[in-house]
PDB file of C-alpha atoms in Angstrom:
ATOM      1  CA  UNK A   1      -0.130 -14.664  13.838  1.00 77.00           C
ATOM      2  CA  UNK A   2      -0.280 -14.117  10.077  1.00 84.00           C
ATOM      3  CA  UNK A   3      -0.873 -16.192   6.971  1.00 88.00           C
ATOM      4  CA  UNK A   4       2.117 -15.434   4.749  1.00 93.00           C
ATOM      5  CA  UNK A   5       2.804 -16.196   1.096  1.00 94.00           C
ATOM      6  CA  UNK A   6       6.500 -16.174   0.176  1.00 95.00           C
ATOM      7  CA  UNK A   7       7.128 -15.689  -3.559  1.00 95.00           C
ATOM      8  CA  UNK A   8      10.828 -16.426  -4.085  1.00 93.00           C
ATOM      9  CA  UNK A   9      12.604 -18.587  -6.674  1.00 91.00           C
ATOM     10  CA  UNK A  10      15.968 -18.803  -4.869  1.00 90.00           C
ATOM     11  CA  UNK A  11      15.658 -22.045  -2.911  1.00 91.00           C
ATOM     12  CA  UNK A  12      18.198 -21.023  -0.251  1.00 91.00           C
ATOM     13  CA  UNK A  13      16.501 -17.680   0.455  1.00 89.00           C
ATOM     14  CA  UNK A  14      13.085 -19.302   0.264  1.00 91.00           C
ATOM     15  CA  UNK A  15      13.971 -22.014   2.803  1.00 92.00           C
ATOM     16  CA  UNK A  16      15.474 -19.454   5.187  1.00 91.00           C
ATOM     17  CA  UNK A  17      12.341 -17.279   5.026  1.00 91.00           C
ATOM     18  CA  UNK A  18      10.044 -20.247   5.552  1.00 92.00           C
ATOM     19  CA  UNK A  19      12.068 -21.431   8.549  1.00 92.00           C
ATOM     20  CA  UNK A  20      12.181 -17.996  10.179  1.00 90.00           C
ATOM     21  CA  UNK A  21       8.496 -17.213   9.621  1.00 90.00           C
ATOM     22  CA  UNK A  22       7.403 -20.644  10.813  1.00 91.00           C
ATOM     23  CA  UNK A  23       9.515 -20.296  13.966  1.00 90.00           C
ATOM     24  CA  UNK A  24       7.733 -16.975  14.560  1.00 86.00           C
ATOM     25  CA  UNK A  25       4.423 -18.941  14.552  1.00 86.00           C
ATOM     26  CA  UNK A  26       3.227 -17.680  11.157  1.00 89.00           C
ATOM     27  CA  UNK A  27       1.427 -19.973   8.713  1.00 90.00           C
ATOM     28  CA  UNK A  28       3.568 -20.013   5.580  1.00 93.00           C
ATOM     29  CA  UNK A  29       3.036 -21.108   2.005  1.00 93.00           C
ATOM     30  CA  UNK A  30       5.669 -20.588  -0.669  1.00 95.00           C
ATOM     31  CA  UNK A  31       5.901 -20.582  -4.449  1.00 95.00           C
ATOM     32  CA  UNK A  32       8.670 -19.898  -6.942  1.00 93.00           C
ATOM     33  CA  UNK A  33       6.844 -18.218  -9.815  1.00 94.00           C
ATOM     34  CA  UNK A  34       4.488 -15.305 -10.375  1.00 91.00           C
ATOM     35  CA  UNK A  35       1.770 -17.474 -11.902  1.00 91.00           C
ATOM     36  CA  UNK A  36       1.792 -19.786  -8.892  1.00 93.00           C
ATOM     37  CA  UNK A  37       1.530 -16.731  -6.638  1.00 92.00           C
ATOM     38  CA  UNK A  38      -1.511 -15.437  -8.509  1.00 90.00           C
ATOM     39  CA  UNK A  39      -3.141 -18.869  -8.283  1.00 89.00           C
ATOM     40  CA  UNK A  40      -2.488 -19.065  -4.524  1.00 90.00           C
ATOM     41  CA  UNK A  41      -3.807 -15.562  -3.802  1.00 88.00           C
ATOM     42  CA  UNK A  42      -6.918 -16.200  -5.879  1.00 82.00           C
ATOM     43  CA  UNK A  43      -7.856 -19.230  -3.772  1.00 83.00           C
ATOM     44  CA  UNK A  44      -6.412 -18.557  -0.298  1.00 82.00           C
ATOM     45  CA  UNK A  45      -6.815 -15.556   1.984  1.00 80.00           C
ATOM     46  CA  UNK A  46      -3.358 -14.305   3.020  1.00 87.00           C
ATOM     47  CA  UNK A  47      -2.497 -11.531   5.472  1.00 88.00           C
ATOM     48  CA  UNK A  48       0.713 -10.524   3.701  1.00 92.00           C
ATOM     49  CA  UNK A  49       2.721 -11.445   0.598  1.00 95.00           C
ATOM     50  CA  UNK A  50       6.531 -11.232   0.416  1.00 95.00           C
ATOM     51  CA  UNK A  51       7.299 -10.802  -3.285  1.00 94.00           C
ATOM     52  CA  UNK A  52      10.691 -11.189  -4.957  1.00 92.00           C
ATOM     53  CA  UNK A  53      11.157  -9.201  -8.172  1.00 89.00           C
ATOM     54  CA  UNK A  54      13.521 -11.552  -9.989  1.00 88.00           C
ATOM     55  CA  UNK A  55      11.078 -14.341 -10.797  1.00 91.00           C
ATOM     56  CA  UNK A  56      11.722 -16.782 -13.667  1.00 92.00           C
ATOM     57  CA  UNK A  57       8.385 -16.428 -15.466  1.00 92.00           C
ATOM     58  CA  UNK A  58       7.407 -12.797 -14.926  1.00 88.00           C
ATOM     59  CA  UNK A  59       9.034  -9.693 -13.492  1.00 86.00           C
ATOM     60  CA  UNK A  60       7.862  -9.111  -9.930  1.00 83.00           C
ATOM     61  CA  UNK A  61       6.755  -5.583 -10.808  1.00 84.00           C
ATOM     62  CA  UNK A  62       4.323  -6.955 -13.375  1.00 87.00           C
ATOM     63  CA  UNK A  63       3.231  -9.622 -10.910  1.00 89.00           C
ATOM     64  CA  UNK A  64       2.472  -6.855  -8.396  1.00 89.00           C
ATOM     65  CA  UNK A  65       0.168  -5.120 -10.882  1.00 86.00           C
ATOM     66  CA  UNK A  66      -1.642  -8.401 -11.534  1.00 87.00           C
ATOM     67  CA  UNK A  67      -1.966  -9.062  -7.792  1.00 86.00           C
ATOM     68  CA  UNK A  68      -3.470  -5.621  -7.295  1.00 81.00           C
ATOM     69  CA  UNK A  69      -6.076  -6.510  -9.902  1.00 75.00           C
ATOM     70  CA  UNK A  70      -7.468  -9.298  -7.724  1.00 77.00           C
ATOM     71  CA  UNK A  71      -6.627  -8.429  -4.103  1.00 79.00           C
ATOM     72  CA  UNK A  72      -5.700  -5.677  -1.643  1.00 79.00           C
ATOM     73  CA  UNK A  73      -3.523  -8.017   0.457  1.00 86.00           C
ATOM     74  CA  UNK A  74      -0.463  -6.130   1.782  1.00 89.00           C
ATOM     75  CA  UNK A  75       2.621  -6.792  -0.352  1.00 92.00           C
ATOM     76  CA  UNK A  76       6.216  -6.369   0.810  1.00 93.00           C
ATOM     77  CA  UNK A  77       8.679  -6.276  -2.079  1.00 91.00           C
ATOM     78  CA  UNK A  78      11.985  -8.106  -1.552  1.00 87.00           C
ATOM     79  CA  UNK A  79      14.466  -6.785  -4.094  1.00 82.00           C
ATOM     80  CA  UNK A  80      18.149  -6.362  -4.831  1.00 82.00           C
ATOM     81  CA  UNK A  81      17.297  -3.190  -6.759  1.00 80.00           C
ATOM     82  CA  UNK A  82      17.932   0.047  -4.902  1.00 78.00           C
ATOM     83  CA  UNK A  83      17.215   2.532  -7.694  1.00 81.00           C
ATOM     84  CA  UNK A  84      14.923   5.298  -6.427  1.00 79.00           C
ATOM     85  CA  UNK A  85      12.872   5.341  -9.640  1.00 82.00           C
ATOM     86  CA  UNK A  86      12.188   1.607  -9.261  1.00 83.00           C
ATOM     87  CA  UNK A  87      11.125   2.039  -5.647  1.00 82.00           C
ATOM     88  CA  UNK A  88       8.775   4.922  -6.501  1.00 81.00           C
ATOM     89  CA  UNK A  89       7.273   2.894  -9.350  1.00 82.00           C
ATOM     90  CA  UNK A  90       6.656  -0.090  -7.073  1.00 85.00           C
ATOM     91  CA  UNK A  91       4.945   2.067  -4.445  1.00 83.00           C
ATOM     92  CA  UNK A  92       2.936   3.675  -7.228  1.00 79.00           C
ATOM     93  CA  UNK A  93       1.856   0.253  -8.435  1.00 80.00           C
ATOM     94  CA  UNK A  94       0.526  -0.752  -5.016  1.00 82.00           C
ATOM     95  CA  UNK A  95       3.399  -2.101  -2.917  1.00 87.00           C
ATOM     96  CA  UNK A  96       2.926  -1.505   0.803  1.00 87.00           C
ATOM     97  CA  UNK A  97       6.631  -1.656   1.646  1.00 87.00           C
ATOM     98  CA  UNK A  98       9.949  -2.848   0.252  1.00 86.00           C
ATOM     99  CA  UNK A  99      13.170  -4.386   1.518  1.00 87.00           C
ATOM    100  CA  UNK A 100      16.513  -4.258  -0.268  1.00 85.00           C
ATOM    101  CA  UNK A 101      18.466  -7.514  -0.277  1.00 84.00           C
ATOM    102  CA  UNK A 102      20.356  -8.629   1.692  1.00 84.00           C
ATOM    103  CA  UNK A 103      18.219  -7.996   4.767  1.00 84.00           C
ATOM    104  CA  UNK A 104      18.135  -9.530   8.230  1.00 83.00           C
ATOM    105  CA  UNK A 105      15.245 -11.613   9.520  1.00 80.00           C
ATOM    106  CA  UNK A 106      14.832  -9.030  12.291  1.00 83.00           C
ATOM    107  CA  UNK A 107      14.378  -6.296   9.703  1.00 85.00           C
ATOM    108  CA  UNK A 108      11.817  -8.383   7.835  1.00 86.00           C
ATOM    109  CA  UNK A 109       9.944  -9.111  11.073  1.00 85.00           C
ATOM    110  CA  UNK A 110       9.757  -5.409  11.932  1.00 84.00           C
ATOM    111  CA  UNK A 111       8.489  -4.459   8.467  1.00 85.00           C
ATOM    112  CA  UNK A 112       5.934  -7.263   8.510  1.00 87.00           C
ATOM    113  CA  UNK A 113       4.665  -6.216  11.937  1.00 85.00           C
ATOM    114  CA  UNK A 114       4.264  -2.607  10.767  1.00 82.00           C
ATOM    115  CA  UNK A 115       2.416  -3.611   7.590  1.00 83.00           C
ATOM    116  CA  UNK A 116       0.101  -5.939   9.513  1.00 82.00           C
ATOM    117  CA  UNK A 117      -0.645  -3.245  12.108  1.00 78.00           C
ATOM    118  CA  UNK A 118      -1.606  -0.805   9.371  1.00 71.00           C
ATOM    119  CA  UNK A 119      -3.713  -3.403   7.577  1.00 68.00           C
ATOM    120  CA  UNK A 120      -5.582  -4.447  10.719  1.00 64.00           C
ATOM    121  CA  UNK A 121      -6.075  -0.855  11.845  1.00 58.00           C
ATOM    122  CA  UNK A 122      -7.716   0.072   8.547  1.00 55.00           C
ATOM    123  CA  UNK A 123      -9.844  -3.046   8.889  1.00 52.00           C
ATOM    124  CA  UNK A 124     -11.395  -1.730  12.120  1.00 49.00           C
ATOM    125  CA  UNK A 125     -15.038  -0.694  12.161  1.00 49.00           C
ATOM    126  CA  UNK A 126     -15.279   2.392   9.916  1.00 52.00           C
ATOM    127  CA  UNK A 127     -17.609   5.344  10.435  1.00 55.00           C
ATOM    128  CA  UNK A 128     -21.069   4.694   9.022  1.00 56.00           C
ATOM    129  CA  UNK A 129     -21.828   8.051   7.457  1.00 79.00           C
ATOM    130  CA  UNK A 130     -21.110   8.866   3.828  1.00 88.00           C
ATOM    131  CA  UNK A 131     -18.638  11.748   3.499  1.00 91.00           C
ATOM    132  CA  UNK A 132     -19.357  14.366   0.831  1.00 93.00           C
ATOM    133  CA  UNK A 133     -16.968  17.089  -0.246  1.00 94.00           C
ATOM    134  CA  UNK A 134     -17.946  18.897  -3.430  1.00 94.00           C
ATOM    135  CA  UNK A 135     -18.455  16.228  -6.087  1.00 94.00           C
ATOM    136  CA  UNK A 136     -16.719  13.600  -3.969  1.00 95.00           C
ATOM    137  CA  UNK A 137     -18.782  10.975  -2.164  1.00 95.00           C
ATOM    138  CA  UNK A 138     -16.949   8.535   0.115  1.00 93.00           C
ATOM    139  CA  UNK A 139     -18.684   5.556   1.713  1.00 91.00           C
ATOM    140  CA  UNK A 140     -16.416   4.100   4.457  1.00 85.00           C
ATOM    141  CA  UNK A 141     -18.631   1.040   5.032  1.00 80.00           C
ATOM    142  CA  UNK A 142     -18.615  -0.008   1.384  1.00 82.00           C
ATOM    143  CA  UNK A 143     -15.085   1.354   0.920  1.00 85.00           C
ATOM    144  CA  UNK A 144     -16.213   3.053  -2.240  1.00 91.00           C
ATOM    145  CA  UNK A 145     -15.525   6.563  -3.478  1.00 94.00           C
ATOM    146  CA  UNK A 146     -17.234   8.414  -6.319  1.00 95.00           C
ATOM    147  CA  UNK A 147     -16.376  11.621  -8.131  1.00 95.00           C
ATOM    148  CA  UNK A 148     -19.297  13.346  -9.837  1.00 94.00           C
ATOM    149  CA  UNK A 149     -21.192  10.048  -9.779  1.00 93.00           C
ATOM    150  CA  UNK A 150     -18.384   7.954 -11.282  1.00 94.00           C
ATOM    151  CA  UNK A 151     -16.823   5.228  -9.104  1.00 94.00           C
ATOM    152  CA  UNK A 152     -13.099   5.754  -8.478  1.00 94.00           C
ATOM    153  CA  UNK A 153     -10.790   2.764  -8.858  1.00 91.00           C
ATOM    154  CA  UNK A 154      -8.687   3.225  -5.717  1.00 89.00           C
ATOM    155  CA  UNK A 155      -6.198   0.986  -3.973  1.00 84.00           C
ATOM    156  CA  UNK A 156      -6.660   0.305  -0.260  1.00 82.00           C
ATOM    157  CA  UNK A 157      -4.090   2.933   0.728  1.00 84.00           C
ATOM    158  CA  UNK A 158      -5.454   5.544  -1.701  1.00 88.00           C
ATOM    159  CA  UNK A 159      -8.943   5.080  -0.276  1.00 90.00           C
ATOM    160  CA  UNK A 160      -7.669   5.367   3.305  1.00 88.00           C
ATOM    161  CA  UNK A 161      -5.779   8.566   2.479  1.00 92.00           C
ATOM    162  CA  UNK A 162      -8.732  10.117   0.649  1.00 94.00           C
ATOM    163  CA  UNK A 163     -11.221   9.191   3.375  1.00 92.00           C
ATOM    164  CA  UNK A 164      -8.993  10.557   6.145  1.00 91.00           C
ATOM    165  CA  UNK A 165      -8.500  13.903   4.401  1.00 94.00           C
ATOM    166  CA  UNK A 166     -12.167  14.143   3.347  1.00 92.00           C
ATOM    167  CA  UNK A 167     -13.200  13.643   6.962  1.00 90.00           C
ATOM    168  CA  UNK A 168     -11.366  16.912   7.729  1.00 90.00           C
ATOM    169  CA  UNK A 169     -12.330  19.168   4.798  1.00 90.00           C
ATOM    170  CA  UNK A 170     -10.410  22.419   4.641  1.00 91.00           C
ATOM    171  CA  UNK A 171      -8.059  21.372   7.467  1.00 91.00           C
ATOM    172  CA  UNK A 172      -4.320  21.259   6.755  1.00 91.00           C
ATOM    173  CA  UNK A 173      -3.170  17.828   7.991  1.00 90.00           C
ATOM    174  CA  UNK A 174       0.556  17.591   8.839  1.00 90.00           C
ATOM    175  CA  UNK A 175       2.489  14.833   7.109  1.00 86.00           C
ATOM    176  CA  UNK A 176       3.422  13.361  10.478  1.00 84.00           C
ATOM    177  CA  UNK A 177      -0.268  12.953  11.271  1.00 85.00           C
ATOM    178  CA  UNK A 178      -0.892  11.281   7.908  1.00 87.00           C
ATOM    179  CA  UNK A 179       1.901   8.798   8.614  1.00 82.00           C
ATOM    180  CA  UNK A 180       0.489   8.092  12.062  1.00 79.00           C
ATOM    181  CA  UNK A 181      -3.180   7.797  11.123  1.00 81.00           C
ATOM    182  CA  UNK A 182      -3.138   6.400   7.574  1.00 83.00           C
ATOM    183  CA  UNK A 183       0.120   4.430   7.600  1.00 76.00           C
ATOM    184  CA  UNK A 184       0.163   3.710  11.361  1.00 71.00           C
ATOM    185  CA  UNK A 185       3.809   4.824  11.528  1.00 67.00           C
ATOM    186  CA  UNK A 186       5.386   7.255  13.965  1.00 59.00           C
ATOM    187  CA  UNK A 187       8.029   8.164  11.402  1.00 59.00           C
ATOM    188  CA  UNK A 188       8.754   7.510   7.744  1.00 59.00           C
ATOM    189  CA  UNK A 189       9.749   8.880   4.362  1.00 62.00           C
ATOM    190  CA  UNK A 190       7.722  11.788   2.959  1.00 70.00           C
ATOM    191  CA  UNK A 191       8.235  10.193  -0.446  1.00 76.00           C
ATOM    192  CA  UNK A 192       5.695   7.514   0.466  1.00 78.00           C
ATOM    193  CA  UNK A 193       3.034  10.198   1.004  1.00 84.00           C
ATOM    194  CA  UNK A 194       4.044  12.075  -2.158  1.00 86.00           C
ATOM    195  CA  UNK A 195       3.762   8.933  -4.280  1.00 85.00           C
ATOM    196  CA  UNK A 196       0.264   8.125  -3.028  1.00 87.00           C
ATOM    197  CA  UNK A 197      -0.874  11.753  -3.328  1.00 91.00           C
ATOM    198  CA  UNK A 198       0.388  11.855  -6.914  1.00 91.00           C
ATOM    199  CA  UNK A 199      -1.466   8.662  -7.792  1.00 89.00           C
ATOM    200  CA  UNK A 200      -4.624   9.869  -6.050  1.00 93.00           C
ATOM    201  CA  UNK A 201      -4.483  13.237  -7.850  1.00 94.00           C
ATOM    202  CA  UNK A 202      -4.294  11.442 -11.175  1.00 93.00           C
ATOM    203  CA  UNK A 203      -7.474   9.527 -10.380  1.00 94.00           C
ATOM    204  CA  UNK A 204      -9.188  12.744  -9.290  1.00 95.00           C
ATOM    205  CA  UNK A 205      -8.264  14.331 -12.633  1.00 95.00           C
ATOM    206  CA  UNK A 206      -5.880  16.916 -11.228  1.00 95.00           C
ATOM    207  CA  UNK A 207      -2.181  17.640 -10.789  1.00 93.00           C
ATOM    208  CA  UNK A 208      -0.047  19.250  -8.085  1.00 90.00           C
ATOM    209  CA  UNK A 209       0.373  22.276 -10.359  1.00 91.00           C
ATOM    210  CA  UNK A 210      -3.376  22.511 -11.002  1.00 93.00           C
ATOM    211  CA  UNK A 211      -5.108  21.114  -7.903  1.00 93.00           C
ATOM    212  CA  UNK A 212      -8.866  20.841  -7.516  1.00 94.00           C
ATOM    213  CA  UNK A 213      -9.384  18.901  -4.291  1.00 96.00           C
ATOM    214  CA  UNK A 214      -5.916  18.092  -2.936  1.00 96.00           C
ATOM    215  CA  UNK A 215      -3.730  21.024  -1.916  1.00 94.00           C
ATOM    216  CA  UNK A 216      -0.185  20.687  -0.594  1.00 91.00           C
ATOM    217  CA  UNK A 217       1.243  23.426   1.602  1.00 89.00           C
ATOM    218  CA  UNK A 218       5.005  23.038   1.371  1.00 83.00           C
ATOM    219  CA  UNK A 219       6.568  22.337   4.729  1.00 79.00           C
ATOM    220  CA  UNK A 220       3.159  22.237   6.453  1.00 84.00           C
ATOM    221  CA  UNK A 221       0.887  19.470   5.193  1.00 89.00           C
ATOM    222  CA  UNK A 222      -2.028  18.542   2.930  1.00 93.00           C
ATOM    223  CA  UNK A 223      -5.663  19.552   2.846  1.00 94.00           C
ATOM    224  CA  UNK A 224      -8.708  18.471   0.875  1.00 95.00           C
ATOM    225  CA  UNK A 225     -11.441  20.959   0.046  1.00 93.00           C
ATOM    226  CA  UNK A 226     -14.070  21.355  -2.674  1.00 92.00           C
ATOM    227  CA  UNK A 227     -13.139  23.215  -5.867  1.00 91.00           C
ATOM    228  CA  UNK A 228     -13.939  26.884  -5.833  1.00 83.00           C
TER     229      UNK A 228
END
C-alpha cells in the first residue's frame, strides 16, 4: 500500500479522505496548509500527494511549483476548477493527474492506482547504457539528460518521455504507445502528451513550428531524431 499525504483545509473533506484511504490500508498523513505540506514532504518519503488548490496560506498551484523544486513525488490535484487553461497550466507545472470536485472515493482510488502504477513502473531497473542522439546525452541510471554538454532540468515525466523517444531515434511512436509505455495508461487524453511535449521542447530550445529534435506527425505520432 502507499504512503499518502493529503493537503486539504476543509475539515469535512479531509476527514472523509483520511477515513477512506486508511480503510484501503494506506498510511495517511494530512495537513491543512501549503507550508505544512512542504515541511512534510521535505522530511518524509511519500508515494503520492493529494493537493487541494484552495489553501488558506498559498494557492495550490504555487505550492505545486514549490513541491516540484524539492521532490518528484506524484501529485494528484483536487480542485473545484474545471477551466481548461488551469488544467493545462497545472500539468505544465508538474501535476501527474487532477480530479474535479466533487469526486467519488472510487474515482480517487482508480486515479491513485494509475498514478502509483506509472510511478513504480518508471522506478524499475532502467537500461544501463547512455543514449546519445545528436547533442543529446541521456543517462537512464543517473536519470540525467544533457544537451550539448549542459544538464537539462527535467521533471520525472519529461525525462521518461525523452528517454523513451531517444531509445527509438527516427521512429515515429504512436500516441497510444506513448500513453501505454510512458504513462502506463491504455487510454487517455492527447492533451496530456501535448502539454509535456510542449514543455520538453521549450527545454530543448525548440518549438513545434521550428523543431530540432522532436517532430510531431499529425494524426500519426511523435519521433525524435538529431538535427539535420
